[in-house]
GROMACS .gro file of C-alpha atoms in nm:
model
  168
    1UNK     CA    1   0.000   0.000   0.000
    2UNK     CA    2   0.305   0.286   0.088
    3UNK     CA    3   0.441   0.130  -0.228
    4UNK     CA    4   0.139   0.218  -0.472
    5UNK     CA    5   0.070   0.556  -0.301
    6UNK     CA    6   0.419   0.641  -0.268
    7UNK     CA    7   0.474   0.569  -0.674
    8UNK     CA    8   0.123   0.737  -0.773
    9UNK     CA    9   0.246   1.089  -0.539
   10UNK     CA   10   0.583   1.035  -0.745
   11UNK     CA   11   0.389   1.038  -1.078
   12UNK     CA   12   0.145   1.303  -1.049
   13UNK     CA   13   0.473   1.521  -0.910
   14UNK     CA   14   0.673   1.455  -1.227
   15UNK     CA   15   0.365   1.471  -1.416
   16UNK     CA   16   0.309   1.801  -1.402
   17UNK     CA   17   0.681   1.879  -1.393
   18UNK     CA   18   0.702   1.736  -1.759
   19UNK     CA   19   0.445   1.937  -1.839
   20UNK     CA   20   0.565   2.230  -1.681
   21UNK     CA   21   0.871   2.173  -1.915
   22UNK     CA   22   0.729   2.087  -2.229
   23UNK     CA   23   0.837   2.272  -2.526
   24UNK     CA   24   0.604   2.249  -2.811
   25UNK     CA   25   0.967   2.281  -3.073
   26UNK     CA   26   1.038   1.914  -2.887
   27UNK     CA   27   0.690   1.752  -2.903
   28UNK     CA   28   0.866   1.473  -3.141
   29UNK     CA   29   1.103   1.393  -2.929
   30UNK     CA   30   0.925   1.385  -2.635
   31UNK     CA   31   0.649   1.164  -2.790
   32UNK     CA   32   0.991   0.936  -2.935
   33UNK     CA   33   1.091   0.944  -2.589
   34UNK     CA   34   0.790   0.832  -2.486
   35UNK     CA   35   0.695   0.497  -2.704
   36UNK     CA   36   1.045   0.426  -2.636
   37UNK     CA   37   0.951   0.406  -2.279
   38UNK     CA   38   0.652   0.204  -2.364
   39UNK     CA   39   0.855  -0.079  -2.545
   40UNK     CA   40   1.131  -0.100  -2.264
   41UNK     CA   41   0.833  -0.133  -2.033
   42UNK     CA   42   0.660  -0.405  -2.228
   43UNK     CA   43   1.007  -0.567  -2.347
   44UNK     CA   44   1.135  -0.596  -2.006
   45UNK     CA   45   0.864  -0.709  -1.878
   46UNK     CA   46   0.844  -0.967  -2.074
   47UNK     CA   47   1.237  -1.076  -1.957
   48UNK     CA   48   1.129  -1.059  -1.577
   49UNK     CA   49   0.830  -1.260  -1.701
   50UNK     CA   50   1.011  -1.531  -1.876
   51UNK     CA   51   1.327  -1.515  -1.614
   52UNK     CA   52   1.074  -1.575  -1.323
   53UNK     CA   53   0.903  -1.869  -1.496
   54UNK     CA   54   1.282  -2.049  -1.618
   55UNK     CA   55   1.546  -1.976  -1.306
   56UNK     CA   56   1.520  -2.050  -0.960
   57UNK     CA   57   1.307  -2.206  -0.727
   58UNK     CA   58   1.010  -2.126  -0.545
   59UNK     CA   59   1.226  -2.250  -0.189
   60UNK     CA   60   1.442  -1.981  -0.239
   61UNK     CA   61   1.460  -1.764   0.070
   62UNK     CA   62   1.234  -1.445  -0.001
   63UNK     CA   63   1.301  -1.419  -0.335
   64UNK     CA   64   1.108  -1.722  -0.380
   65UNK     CA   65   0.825  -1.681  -0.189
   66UNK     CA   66   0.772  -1.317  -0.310
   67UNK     CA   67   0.844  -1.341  -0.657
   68UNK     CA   68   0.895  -1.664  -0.827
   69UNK     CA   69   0.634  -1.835  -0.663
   70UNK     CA   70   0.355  -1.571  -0.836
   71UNK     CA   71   0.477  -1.576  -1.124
   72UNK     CA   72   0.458  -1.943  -1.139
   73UNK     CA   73   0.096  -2.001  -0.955
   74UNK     CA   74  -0.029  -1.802  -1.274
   75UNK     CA   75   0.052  -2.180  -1.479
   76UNK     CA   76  -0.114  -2.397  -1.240
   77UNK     CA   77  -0.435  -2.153  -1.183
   78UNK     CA   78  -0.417  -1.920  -1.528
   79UNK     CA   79  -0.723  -1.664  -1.368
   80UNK     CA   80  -0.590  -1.648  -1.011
   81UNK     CA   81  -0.455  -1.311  -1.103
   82UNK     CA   82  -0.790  -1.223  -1.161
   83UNK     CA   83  -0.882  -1.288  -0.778
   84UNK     CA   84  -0.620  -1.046  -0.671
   85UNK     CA   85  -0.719  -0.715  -0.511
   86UNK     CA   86  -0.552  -0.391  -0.737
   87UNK     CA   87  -0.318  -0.385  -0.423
   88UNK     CA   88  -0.205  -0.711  -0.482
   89UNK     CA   89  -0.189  -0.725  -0.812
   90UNK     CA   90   0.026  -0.409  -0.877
   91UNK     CA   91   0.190  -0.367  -0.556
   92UNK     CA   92   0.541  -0.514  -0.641
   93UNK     CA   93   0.549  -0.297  -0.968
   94UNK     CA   94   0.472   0.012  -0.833
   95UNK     CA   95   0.724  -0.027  -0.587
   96UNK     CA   96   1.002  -0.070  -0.879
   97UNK     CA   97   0.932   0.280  -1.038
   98UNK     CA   98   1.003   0.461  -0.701
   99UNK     CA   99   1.360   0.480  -0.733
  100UNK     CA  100   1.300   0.596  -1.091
  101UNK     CA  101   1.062   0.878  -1.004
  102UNK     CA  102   1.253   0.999  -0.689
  103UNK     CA  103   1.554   1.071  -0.937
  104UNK     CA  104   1.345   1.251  -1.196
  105UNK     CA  105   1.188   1.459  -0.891
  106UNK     CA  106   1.535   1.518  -0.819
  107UNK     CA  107   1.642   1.622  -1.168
  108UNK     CA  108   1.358   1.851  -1.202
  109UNK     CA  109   1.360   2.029  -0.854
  110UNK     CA  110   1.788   2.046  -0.853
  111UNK     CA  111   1.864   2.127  -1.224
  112UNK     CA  112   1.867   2.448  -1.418
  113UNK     CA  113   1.561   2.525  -1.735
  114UNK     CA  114   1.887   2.454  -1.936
  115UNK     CA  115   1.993   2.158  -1.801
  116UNK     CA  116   1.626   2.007  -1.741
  117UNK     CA  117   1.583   2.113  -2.156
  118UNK     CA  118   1.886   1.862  -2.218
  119UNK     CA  119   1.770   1.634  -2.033
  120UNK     CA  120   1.391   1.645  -2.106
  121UNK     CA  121   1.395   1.359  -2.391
  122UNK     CA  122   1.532   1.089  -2.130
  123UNK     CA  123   1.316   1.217  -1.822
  124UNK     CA  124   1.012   1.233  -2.059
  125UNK     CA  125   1.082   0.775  -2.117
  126UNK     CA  126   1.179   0.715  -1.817
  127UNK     CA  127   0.876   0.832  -1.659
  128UNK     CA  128   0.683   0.651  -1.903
  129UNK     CA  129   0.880   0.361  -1.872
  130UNK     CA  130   0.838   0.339  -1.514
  131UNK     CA  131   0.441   0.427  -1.516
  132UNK     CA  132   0.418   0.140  -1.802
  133UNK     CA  133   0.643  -0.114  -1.565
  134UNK     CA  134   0.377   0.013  -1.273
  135UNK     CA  135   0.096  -0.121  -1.473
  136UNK     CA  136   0.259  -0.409  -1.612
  137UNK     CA  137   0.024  -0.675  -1.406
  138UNK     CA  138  -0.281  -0.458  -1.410
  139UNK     CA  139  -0.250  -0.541  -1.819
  140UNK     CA  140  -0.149  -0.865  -1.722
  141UNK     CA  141  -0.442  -0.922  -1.507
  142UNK     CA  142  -0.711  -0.820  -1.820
  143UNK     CA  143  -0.596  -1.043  -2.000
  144UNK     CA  144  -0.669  -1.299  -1.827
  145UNK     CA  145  -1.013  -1.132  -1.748
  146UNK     CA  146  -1.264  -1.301  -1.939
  147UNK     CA  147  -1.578  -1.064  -1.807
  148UNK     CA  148  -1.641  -0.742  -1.717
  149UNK     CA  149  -1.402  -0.537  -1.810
  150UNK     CA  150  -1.438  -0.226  -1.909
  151UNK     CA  151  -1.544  -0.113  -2.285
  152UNK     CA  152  -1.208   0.129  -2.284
  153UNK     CA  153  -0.994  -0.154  -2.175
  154UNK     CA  154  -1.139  -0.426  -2.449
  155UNK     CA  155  -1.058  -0.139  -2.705
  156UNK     CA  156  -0.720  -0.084  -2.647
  157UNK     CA  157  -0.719  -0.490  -2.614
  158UNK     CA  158  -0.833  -0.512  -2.982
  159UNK     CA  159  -0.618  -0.297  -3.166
  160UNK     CA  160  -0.321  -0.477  -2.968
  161UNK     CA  161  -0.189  -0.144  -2.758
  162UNK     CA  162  -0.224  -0.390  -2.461
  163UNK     CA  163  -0.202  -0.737  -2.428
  164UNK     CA  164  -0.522  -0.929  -2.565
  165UNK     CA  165  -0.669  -1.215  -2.414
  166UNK     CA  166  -0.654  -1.418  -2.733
  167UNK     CA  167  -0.313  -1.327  -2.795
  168UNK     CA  168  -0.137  -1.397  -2.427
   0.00000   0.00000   0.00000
């Protein structure tokens, strides 16, 4: 719970910090920047994905328990993800992009116009990059939701911008 409101204060914080930066000459970068963020997001988590499923073992001390163990229950019982409170389900992610956001909020509250303008491309993906990691079992989770889901999500589920049931 400190971890998912901790990483939501960071990203409205850096939110409008980005914004306050923006600089409509840059809007390509930025929005480079940005799906750049998106695929590291979605490529990495794919790695963790496929790392948590191949090495190690669920007897492991901690590690184990808190991390390979999920990511294998989701074989045995495909929908148990779907039983998971939000908390639960995006808790552990959330808690990743805090270390990411902290140094942006540093970057932007410590650095010069100048120095935030050079820097603007690579704070502009990693802050996507770490909201997209924060959400990364939330998509996980509809896809593996076979009712009730919201028309917005089953949109963006169609046209392949998230994972679709039929294709995970």
């Amino acid at each position: 719970v400190i971890c998912v409101y901790s990483c939501i204060f960071l990203m409205l914080i850096n939110f409008f910090m980005i914004l306050k930066h923006l600089r409509i000459d840059r809007i390509s970068e930025v929005i480079f920047s940005a799906i750049c963020g998106i695929v590291t997001a979605d490529f990495s988590s794919g790695i963790v994905h496929w790392a948590g499923d191949s090495w190690g073992s669920v007897e492991l001390p901690f590690i184990g328990k808190n991390f390979i163990r999920p990511f294998r229950e989701h074989h045995i019982d495909a929908t148990s993800i779907t039983r998971h409170d939000w908390i639960q389900t995006n808790g552990g992610n959330f808690m990743i992009g805090i270390p990411i956001l902290l140094k942006l909020t540093f970057i932007f509250y410590n650095s010069s116009s100048t120095e935030i303008q050079a820097e603007y491309p690579f704070c502009a993906y990693l802050f996507l990059c770490s909201i997209f990691v924060a959400i990364t079992n939330q998509i996980h989770k509809w896809s593996h939701t076979y009712f009730g889901l919201p028309v917005w999500v089953q949109i963006l589920q169609n046209y392949h911008i998230i994972l679709p049931r039929k294709h995970h």
